[in-house]
XYZ file of N, CA and C in Angstrom:
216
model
N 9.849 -10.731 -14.864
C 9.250 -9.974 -13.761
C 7.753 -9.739 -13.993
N 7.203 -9.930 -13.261
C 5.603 -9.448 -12.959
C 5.603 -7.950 -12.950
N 4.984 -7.576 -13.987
C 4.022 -6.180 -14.389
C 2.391 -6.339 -13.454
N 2.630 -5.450 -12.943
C 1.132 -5.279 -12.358
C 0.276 -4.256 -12.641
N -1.031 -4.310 -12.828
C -1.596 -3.130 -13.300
C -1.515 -2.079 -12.765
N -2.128 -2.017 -10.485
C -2.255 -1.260 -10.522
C -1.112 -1.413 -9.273
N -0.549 0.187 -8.426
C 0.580 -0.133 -7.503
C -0.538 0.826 -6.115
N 0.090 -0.355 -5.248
C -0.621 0.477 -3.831
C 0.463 1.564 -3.488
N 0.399 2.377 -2.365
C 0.887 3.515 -2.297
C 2.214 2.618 -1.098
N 3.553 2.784 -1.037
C 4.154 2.258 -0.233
C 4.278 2.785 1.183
N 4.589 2.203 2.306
C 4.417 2.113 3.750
C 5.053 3.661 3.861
N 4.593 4.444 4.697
C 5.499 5.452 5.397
C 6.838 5.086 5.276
N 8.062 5.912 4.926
C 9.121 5.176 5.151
C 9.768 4.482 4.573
N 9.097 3.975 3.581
C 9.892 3.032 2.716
C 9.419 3.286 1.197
N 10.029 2.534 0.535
C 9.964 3.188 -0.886
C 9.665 2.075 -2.102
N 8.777 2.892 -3.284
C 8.161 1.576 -4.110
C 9.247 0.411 -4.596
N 9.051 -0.378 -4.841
C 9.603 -1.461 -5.290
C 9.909 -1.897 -6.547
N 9.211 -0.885 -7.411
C 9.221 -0.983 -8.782
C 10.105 0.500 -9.388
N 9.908 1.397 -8.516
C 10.280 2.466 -9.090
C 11.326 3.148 -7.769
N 11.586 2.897 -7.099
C 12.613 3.580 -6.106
C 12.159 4.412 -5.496
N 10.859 4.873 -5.932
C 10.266 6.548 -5.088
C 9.653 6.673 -4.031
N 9.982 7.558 -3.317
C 9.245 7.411 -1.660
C 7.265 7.694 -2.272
N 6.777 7.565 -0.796
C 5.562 7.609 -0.927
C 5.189 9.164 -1.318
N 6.157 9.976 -0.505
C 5.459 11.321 -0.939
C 5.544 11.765 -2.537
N 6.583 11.349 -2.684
C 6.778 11.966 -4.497
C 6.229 10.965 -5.102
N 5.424 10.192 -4.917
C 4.392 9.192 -5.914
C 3.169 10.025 -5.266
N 2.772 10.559 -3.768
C 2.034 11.564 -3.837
C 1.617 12.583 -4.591
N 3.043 13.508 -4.691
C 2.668 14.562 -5.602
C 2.161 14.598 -7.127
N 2.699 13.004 -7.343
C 2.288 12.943 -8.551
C 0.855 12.551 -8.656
N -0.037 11.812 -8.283
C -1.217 11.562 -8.504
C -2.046 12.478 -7.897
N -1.886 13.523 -7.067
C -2.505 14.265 -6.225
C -2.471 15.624 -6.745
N -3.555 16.280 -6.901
C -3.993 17.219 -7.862
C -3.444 18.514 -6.771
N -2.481 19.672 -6.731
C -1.995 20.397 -5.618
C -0.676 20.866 -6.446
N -0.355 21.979 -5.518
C 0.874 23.038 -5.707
C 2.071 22.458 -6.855
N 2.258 21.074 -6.285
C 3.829 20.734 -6.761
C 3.168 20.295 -8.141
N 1.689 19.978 -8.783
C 2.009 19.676 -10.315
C 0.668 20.677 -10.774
N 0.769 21.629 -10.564
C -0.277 23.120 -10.762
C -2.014 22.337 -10.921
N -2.368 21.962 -10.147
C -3.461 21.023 -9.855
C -4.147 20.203 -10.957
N -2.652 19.243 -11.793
C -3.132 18.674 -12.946
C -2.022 17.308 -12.469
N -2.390 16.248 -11.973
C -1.510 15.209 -11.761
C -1.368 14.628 -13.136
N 0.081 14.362 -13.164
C 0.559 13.749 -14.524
C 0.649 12.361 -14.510
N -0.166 11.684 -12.835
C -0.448 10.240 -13.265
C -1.313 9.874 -12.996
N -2.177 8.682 -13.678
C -3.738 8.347 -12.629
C -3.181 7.454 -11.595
N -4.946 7.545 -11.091
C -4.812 6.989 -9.658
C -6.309 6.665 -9.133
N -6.567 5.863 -8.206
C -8.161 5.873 -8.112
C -7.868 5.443 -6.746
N -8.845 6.011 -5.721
C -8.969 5.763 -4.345
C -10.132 4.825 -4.152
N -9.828 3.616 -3.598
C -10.883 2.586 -2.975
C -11.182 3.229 -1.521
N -12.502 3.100 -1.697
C -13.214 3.981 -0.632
C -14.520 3.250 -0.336
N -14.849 3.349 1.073
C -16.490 2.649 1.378
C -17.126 3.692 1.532
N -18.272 3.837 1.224
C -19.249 5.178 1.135
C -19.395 5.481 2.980
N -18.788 6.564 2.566
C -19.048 7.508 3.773
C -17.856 7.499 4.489
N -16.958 6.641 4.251
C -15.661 6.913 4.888
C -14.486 7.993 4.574
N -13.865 8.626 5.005
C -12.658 9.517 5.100
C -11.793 8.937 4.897
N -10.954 7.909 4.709
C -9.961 7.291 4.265
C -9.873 6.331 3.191
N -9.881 5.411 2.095
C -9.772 4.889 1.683
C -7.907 4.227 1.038
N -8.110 3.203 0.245
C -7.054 2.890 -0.420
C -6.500 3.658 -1.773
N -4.987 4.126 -2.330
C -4.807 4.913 -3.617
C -4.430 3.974 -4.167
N -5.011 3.714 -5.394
C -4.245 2.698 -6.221
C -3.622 3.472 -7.336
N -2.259 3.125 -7.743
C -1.457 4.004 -8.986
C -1.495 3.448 -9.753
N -2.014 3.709 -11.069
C -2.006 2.457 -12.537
C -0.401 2.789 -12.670
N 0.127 1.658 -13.096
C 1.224 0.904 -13.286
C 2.082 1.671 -14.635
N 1.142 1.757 -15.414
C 1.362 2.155 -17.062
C 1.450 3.391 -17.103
N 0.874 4.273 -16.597
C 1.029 5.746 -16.767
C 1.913 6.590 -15.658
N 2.089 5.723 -14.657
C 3.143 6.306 -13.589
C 4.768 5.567 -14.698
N 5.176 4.745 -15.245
C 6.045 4.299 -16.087
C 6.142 5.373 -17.222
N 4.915 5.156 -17.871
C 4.804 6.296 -18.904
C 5.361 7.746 -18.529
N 4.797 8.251 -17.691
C 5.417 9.742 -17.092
C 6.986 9.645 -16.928
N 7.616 8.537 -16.017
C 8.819 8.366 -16.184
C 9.861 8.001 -17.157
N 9.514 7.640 -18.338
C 9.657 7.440 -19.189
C 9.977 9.175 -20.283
N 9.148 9.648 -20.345
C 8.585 10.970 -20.950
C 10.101 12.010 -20.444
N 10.648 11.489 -19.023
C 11.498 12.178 -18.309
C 12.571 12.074 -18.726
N 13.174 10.977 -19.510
C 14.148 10.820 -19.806
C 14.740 11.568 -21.548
């Protein structure tokens, strides 16, 4: 199987492919807020064009594994 570095955030609705988890709870995890006391326990980096309000989240691969991992 192909390891990829980094994981895009999956479609509304549907769920990652590597890890089973909807988009929101791969949310909470990279997203600094209430549900992980504003310390996300995975990285993440947003592709963004200067000056825009939206960009892309990319999830590194290794430390969203790693965290799940830690869980068991």
């Amino acid at each position: 199987p192909i390891r990829p570095e980094w994981l895009r955030l999956p479609a509304p609705g549907t769920r990652c492919r590597y890890t089973g988890l909807s988009r929101s709870t791969l949310n909470e995890l990279v997203v600094a807020g209430p549900a992980n006391d504003g310390v996300p326990p995975v990285k993440s980096v947003v592709l963004r064009k200067r000056g825009a309000l939206r960009g892309i989240r990319l999830i590194n691969y290794d430390s969203l594994m790693g965290y799940l991992s830690r869980l068991s």
